[in-house]
N, C-alpha and C. Protein backbone atom coordinates (compact mmCIF):
# COMPACT_ATOMS: atom_id res chain seq x y z
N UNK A 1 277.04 -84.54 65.14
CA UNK A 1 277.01 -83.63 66.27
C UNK A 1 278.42 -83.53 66.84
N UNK A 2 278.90 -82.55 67.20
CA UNK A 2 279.98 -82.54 67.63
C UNK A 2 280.32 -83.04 69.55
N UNK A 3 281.74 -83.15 69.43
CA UNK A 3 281.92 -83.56 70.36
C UNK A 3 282.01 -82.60 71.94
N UNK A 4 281.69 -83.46 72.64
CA UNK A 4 281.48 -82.00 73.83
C UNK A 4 282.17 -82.21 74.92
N UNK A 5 283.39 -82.92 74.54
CA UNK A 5 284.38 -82.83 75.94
C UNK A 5 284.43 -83.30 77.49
N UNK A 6 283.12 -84.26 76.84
CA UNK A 6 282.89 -84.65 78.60
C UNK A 6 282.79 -86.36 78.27
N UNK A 7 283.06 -86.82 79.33
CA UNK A 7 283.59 -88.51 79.77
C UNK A 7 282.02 -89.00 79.20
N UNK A 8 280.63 -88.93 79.85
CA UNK A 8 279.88 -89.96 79.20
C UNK A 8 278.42 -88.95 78.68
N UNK A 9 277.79 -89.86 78.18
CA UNK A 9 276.54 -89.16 76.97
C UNK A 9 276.77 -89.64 75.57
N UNK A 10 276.21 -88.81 74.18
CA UNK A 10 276.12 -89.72 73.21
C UNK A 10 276.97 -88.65 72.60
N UNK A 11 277.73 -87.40 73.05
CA UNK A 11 278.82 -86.46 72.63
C UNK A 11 279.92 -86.76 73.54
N UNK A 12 280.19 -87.55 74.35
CA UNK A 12 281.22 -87.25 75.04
C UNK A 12 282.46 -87.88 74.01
N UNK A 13 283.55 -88.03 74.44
CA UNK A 13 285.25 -87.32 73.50
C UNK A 13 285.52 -86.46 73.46
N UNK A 14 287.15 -86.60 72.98
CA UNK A 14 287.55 -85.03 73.49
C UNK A 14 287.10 -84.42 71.66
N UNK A 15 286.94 -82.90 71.94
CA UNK A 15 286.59 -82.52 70.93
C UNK A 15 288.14 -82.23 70.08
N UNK A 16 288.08 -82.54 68.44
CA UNK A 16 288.98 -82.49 67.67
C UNK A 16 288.34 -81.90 66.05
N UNK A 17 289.14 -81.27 65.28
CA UNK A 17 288.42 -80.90 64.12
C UNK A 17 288.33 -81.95 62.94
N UNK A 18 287.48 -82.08 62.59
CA UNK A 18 287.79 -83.03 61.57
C UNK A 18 288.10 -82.71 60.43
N UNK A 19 288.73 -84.25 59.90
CA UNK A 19 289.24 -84.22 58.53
C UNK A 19 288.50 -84.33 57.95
N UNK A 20 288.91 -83.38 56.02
CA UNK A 20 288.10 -83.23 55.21
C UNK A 20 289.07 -85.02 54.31
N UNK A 21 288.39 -86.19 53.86
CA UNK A 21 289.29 -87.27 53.31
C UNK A 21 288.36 -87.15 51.89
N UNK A 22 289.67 -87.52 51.09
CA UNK A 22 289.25 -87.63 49.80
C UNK A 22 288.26 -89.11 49.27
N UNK A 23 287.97 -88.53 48.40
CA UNK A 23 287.13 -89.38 47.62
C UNK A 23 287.53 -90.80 47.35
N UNK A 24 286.59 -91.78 47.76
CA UNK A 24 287.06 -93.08 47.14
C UNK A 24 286.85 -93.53 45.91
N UNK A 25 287.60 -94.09 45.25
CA UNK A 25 287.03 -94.84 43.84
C UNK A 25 285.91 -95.53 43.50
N UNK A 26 285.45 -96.11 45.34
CA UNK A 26 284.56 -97.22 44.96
C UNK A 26 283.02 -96.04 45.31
N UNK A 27 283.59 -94.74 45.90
CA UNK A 27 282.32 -93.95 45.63
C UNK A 27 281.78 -93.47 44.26
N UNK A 28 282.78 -93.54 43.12
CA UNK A 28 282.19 -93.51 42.01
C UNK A 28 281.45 -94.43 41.32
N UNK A 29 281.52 -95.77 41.98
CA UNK A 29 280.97 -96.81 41.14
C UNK A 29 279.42 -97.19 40.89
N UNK A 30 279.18 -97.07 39.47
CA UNK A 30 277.80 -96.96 39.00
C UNK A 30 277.53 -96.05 38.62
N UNK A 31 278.35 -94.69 38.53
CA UNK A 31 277.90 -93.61 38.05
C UNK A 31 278.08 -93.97 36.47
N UNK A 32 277.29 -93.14 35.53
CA UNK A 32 277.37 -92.89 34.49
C UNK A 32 278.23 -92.33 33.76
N UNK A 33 279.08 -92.55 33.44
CA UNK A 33 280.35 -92.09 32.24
C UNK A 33 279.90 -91.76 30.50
N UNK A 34 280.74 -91.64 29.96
CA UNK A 34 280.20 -90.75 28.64
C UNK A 34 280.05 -92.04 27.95
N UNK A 35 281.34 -93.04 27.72
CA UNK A 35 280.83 -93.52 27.03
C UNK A 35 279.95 -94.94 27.44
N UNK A 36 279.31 -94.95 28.78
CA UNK A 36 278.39 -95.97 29.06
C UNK A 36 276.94 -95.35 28.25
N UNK A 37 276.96 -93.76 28.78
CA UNK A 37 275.92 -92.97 28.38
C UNK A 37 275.60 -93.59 27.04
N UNK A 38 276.80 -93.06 25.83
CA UNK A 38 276.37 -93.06 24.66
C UNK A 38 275.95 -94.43 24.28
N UNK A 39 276.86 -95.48 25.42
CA UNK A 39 276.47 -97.20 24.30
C UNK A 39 274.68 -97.36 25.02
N UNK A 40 274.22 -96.71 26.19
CA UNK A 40 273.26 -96.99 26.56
C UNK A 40 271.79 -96.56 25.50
N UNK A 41 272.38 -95.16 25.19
CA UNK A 41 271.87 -94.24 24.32
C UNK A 41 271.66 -95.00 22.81
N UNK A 42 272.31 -95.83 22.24
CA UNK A 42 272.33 -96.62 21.07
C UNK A 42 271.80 -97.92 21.31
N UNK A 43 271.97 -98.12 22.10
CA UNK A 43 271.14 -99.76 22.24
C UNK A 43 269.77 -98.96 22.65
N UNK A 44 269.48 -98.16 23.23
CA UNK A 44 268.33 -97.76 23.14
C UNK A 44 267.29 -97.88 22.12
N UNK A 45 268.19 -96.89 20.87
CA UNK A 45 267.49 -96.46 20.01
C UNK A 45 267.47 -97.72 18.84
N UNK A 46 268.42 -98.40 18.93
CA UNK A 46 268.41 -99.62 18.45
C UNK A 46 267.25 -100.91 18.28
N UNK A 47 267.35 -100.86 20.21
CA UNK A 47 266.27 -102.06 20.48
C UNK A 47 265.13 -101.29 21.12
N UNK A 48 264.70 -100.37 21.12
CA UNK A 48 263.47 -99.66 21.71
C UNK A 48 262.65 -99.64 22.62
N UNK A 49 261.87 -100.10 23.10
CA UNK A 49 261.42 -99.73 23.84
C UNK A 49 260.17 -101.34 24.67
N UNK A 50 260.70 -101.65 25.50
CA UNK A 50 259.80 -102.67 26.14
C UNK A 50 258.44 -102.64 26.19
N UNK A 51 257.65 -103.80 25.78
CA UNK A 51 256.18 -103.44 26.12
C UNK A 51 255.73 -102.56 26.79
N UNK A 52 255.93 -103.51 28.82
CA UNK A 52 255.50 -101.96 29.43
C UNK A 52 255.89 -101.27 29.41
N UNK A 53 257.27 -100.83 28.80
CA UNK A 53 257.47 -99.45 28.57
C UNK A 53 256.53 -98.36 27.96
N UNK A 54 256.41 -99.28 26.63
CA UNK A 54 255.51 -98.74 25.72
C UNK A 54 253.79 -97.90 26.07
N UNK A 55 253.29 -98.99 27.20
CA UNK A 55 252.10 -99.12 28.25
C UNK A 55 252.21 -97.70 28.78
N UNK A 56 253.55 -97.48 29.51
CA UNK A 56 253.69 -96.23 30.49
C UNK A 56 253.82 -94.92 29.86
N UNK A 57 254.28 -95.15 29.08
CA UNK A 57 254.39 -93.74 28.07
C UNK A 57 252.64 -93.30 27.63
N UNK A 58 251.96 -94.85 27.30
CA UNK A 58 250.64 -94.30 27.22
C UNK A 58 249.95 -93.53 28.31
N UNK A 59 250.00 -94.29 29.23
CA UNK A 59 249.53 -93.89 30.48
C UNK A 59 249.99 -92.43 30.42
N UNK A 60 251.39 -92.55 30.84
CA UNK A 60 251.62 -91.01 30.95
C UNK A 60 251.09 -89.80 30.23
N UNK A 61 250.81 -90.39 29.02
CA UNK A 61 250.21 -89.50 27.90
C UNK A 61 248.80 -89.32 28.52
N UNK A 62 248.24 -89.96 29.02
CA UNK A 62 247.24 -89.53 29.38
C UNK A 62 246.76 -89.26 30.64
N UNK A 63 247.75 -88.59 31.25
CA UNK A 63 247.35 -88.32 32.85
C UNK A 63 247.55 -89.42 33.53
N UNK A 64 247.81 -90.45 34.06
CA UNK A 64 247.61 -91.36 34.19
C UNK A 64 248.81 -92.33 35.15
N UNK A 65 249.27 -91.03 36.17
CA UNK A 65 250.59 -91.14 36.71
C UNK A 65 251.27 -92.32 38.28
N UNK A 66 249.38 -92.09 38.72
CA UNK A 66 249.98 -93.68 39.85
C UNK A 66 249.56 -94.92 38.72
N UNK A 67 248.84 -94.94 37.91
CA UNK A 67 248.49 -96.17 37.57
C UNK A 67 249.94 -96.77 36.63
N UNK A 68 250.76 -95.58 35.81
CA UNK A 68 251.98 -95.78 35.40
C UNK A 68 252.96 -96.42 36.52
N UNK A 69 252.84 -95.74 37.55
CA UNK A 69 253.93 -96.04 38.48
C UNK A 69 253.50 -97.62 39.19
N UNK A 70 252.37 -97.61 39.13
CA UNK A 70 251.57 -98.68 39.43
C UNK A 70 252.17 -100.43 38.63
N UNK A 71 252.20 -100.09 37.19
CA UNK A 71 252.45 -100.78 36.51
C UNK A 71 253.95 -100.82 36.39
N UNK A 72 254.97 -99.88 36.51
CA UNK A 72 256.54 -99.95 36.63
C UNK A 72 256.68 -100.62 38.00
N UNK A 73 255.88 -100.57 39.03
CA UNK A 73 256.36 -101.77 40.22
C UNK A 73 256.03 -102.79 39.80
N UNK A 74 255.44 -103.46 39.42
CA UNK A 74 254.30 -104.83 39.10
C UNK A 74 255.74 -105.45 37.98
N UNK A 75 256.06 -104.44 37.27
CA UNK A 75 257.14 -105.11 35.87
C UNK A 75 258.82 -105.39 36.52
N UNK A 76 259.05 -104.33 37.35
CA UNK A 76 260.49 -103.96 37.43
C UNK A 76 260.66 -104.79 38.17
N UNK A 77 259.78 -104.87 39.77
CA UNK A 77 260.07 -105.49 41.08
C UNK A 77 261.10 -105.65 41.95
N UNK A 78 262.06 -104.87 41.88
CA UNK A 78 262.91 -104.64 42.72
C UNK A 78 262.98 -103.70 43.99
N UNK A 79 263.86 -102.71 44.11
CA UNK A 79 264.01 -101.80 44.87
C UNK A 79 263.35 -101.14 44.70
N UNK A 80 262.71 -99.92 45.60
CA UNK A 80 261.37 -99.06 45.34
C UNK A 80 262.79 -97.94 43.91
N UNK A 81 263.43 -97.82 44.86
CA UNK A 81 264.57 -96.69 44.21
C UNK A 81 264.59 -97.25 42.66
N UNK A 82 265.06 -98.47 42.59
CA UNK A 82 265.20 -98.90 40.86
C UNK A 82 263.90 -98.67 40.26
N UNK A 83 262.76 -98.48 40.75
CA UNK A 83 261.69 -98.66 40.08
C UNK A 83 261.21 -97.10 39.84
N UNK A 84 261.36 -96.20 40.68
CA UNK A 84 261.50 -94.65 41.03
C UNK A 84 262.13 -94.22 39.27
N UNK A 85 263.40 -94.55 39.73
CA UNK A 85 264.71 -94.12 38.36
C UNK A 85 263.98 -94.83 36.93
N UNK A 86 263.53 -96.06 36.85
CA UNK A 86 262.71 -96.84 35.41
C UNK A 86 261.75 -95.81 35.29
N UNK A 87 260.77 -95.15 36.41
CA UNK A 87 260.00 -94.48 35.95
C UNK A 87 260.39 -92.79 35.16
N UNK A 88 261.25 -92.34 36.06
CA UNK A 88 261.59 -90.88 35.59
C UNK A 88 261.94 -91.01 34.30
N UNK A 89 263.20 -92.33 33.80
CA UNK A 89 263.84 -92.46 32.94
C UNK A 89 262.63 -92.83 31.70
N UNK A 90 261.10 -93.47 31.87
CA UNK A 90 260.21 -93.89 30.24
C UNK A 90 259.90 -91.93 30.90
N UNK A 91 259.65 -91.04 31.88
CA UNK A 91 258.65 -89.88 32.10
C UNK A 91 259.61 -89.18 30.95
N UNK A 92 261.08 -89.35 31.26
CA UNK A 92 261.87 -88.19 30.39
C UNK A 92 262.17 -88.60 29.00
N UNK A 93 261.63 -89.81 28.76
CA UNK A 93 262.10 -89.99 27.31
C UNK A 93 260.83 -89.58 26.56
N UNK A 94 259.13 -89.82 27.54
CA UNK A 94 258.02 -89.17 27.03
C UNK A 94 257.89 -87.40 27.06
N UNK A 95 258.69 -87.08 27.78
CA UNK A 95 258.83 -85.74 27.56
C UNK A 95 259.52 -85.28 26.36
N UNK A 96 260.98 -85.93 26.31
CA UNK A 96 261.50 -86.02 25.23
C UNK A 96 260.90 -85.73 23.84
N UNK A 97 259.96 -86.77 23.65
CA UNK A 97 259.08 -86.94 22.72
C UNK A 97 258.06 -86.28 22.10
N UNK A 98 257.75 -85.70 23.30
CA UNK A 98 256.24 -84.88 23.08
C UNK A 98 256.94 -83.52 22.48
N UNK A 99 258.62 -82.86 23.19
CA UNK A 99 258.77 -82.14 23.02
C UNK A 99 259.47 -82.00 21.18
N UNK A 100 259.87 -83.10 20.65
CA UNK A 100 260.05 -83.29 19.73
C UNK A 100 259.33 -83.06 18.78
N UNK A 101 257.68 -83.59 18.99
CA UNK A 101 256.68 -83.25 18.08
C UNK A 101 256.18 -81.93 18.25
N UNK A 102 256.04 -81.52 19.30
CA UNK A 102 255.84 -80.10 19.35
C UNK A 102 256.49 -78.93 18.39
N UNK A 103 257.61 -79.45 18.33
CA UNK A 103 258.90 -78.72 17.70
C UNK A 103 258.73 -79.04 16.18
N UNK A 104 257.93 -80.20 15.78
CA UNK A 104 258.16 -80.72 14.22
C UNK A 104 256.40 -79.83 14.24
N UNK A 105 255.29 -79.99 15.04
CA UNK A 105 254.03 -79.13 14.41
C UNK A 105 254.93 -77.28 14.39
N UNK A 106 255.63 -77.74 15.23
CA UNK A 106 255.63 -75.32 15.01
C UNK A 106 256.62 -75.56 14.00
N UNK A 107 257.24 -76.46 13.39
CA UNK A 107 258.07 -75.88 11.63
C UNK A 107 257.39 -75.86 10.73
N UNK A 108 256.03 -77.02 11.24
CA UNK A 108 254.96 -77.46 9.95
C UNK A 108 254.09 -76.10 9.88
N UNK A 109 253.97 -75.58 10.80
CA UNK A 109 253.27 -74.39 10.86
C UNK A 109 253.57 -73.33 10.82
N UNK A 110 255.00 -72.78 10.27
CA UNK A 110 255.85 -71.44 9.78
C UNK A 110 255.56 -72.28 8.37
């Protein structure tokens, strides 16, 4: 909220424009880079896929979307947020998937 020029309240200061400040380094940290992406992407496909992982993808396959999410808190147990991101991340690799086979029945079927 901006400032409103008067001595007391939860705006008072004198009003001034603010600065636009650049980016910190340590605001990038944890983001995903290319090649964290790709080594993540290979150990993936490498070491595959965790039990409950395996569990949630079923679930998901079958409708089955609080009891998935249900079971990614119970495994992960951390932050609601880390457990949020574990889930999107088995939802998009089952999307992934489904969309893959989809794509291998419509070649089988030309």
């Amino acid at each position: 909220m901006a400032k409103a020029s008067i001595a007391v309240g939860l705006n008072k200061g004198y009003t001034v424009t603010r600065r636009t400040t650049r980016a910190r380094p340590s605001r990038r940290k944890g983001l995903m880079g290319k090649r964290r992406a790709i080594a993540k992407e290979v150990a993936r496909e490498v070491a595959g896929f965790a039990p409950y992982e395996k569990r949630m993808m079923e679930l998901l396959r079958n409708n089955l979307d609080k009891r998935a999410m249900r079971l990614c808190k119970r495994k992960v147990r951390t932050s609601p947020s880390s457990v949020e991101r574990a889930a999107r991340e088995i939802a998009g690799w089952e999307a992934d998937e489904t969309a893959g086979e989809q794509l291998l029945l419509w070649r089988v079927a030309w």
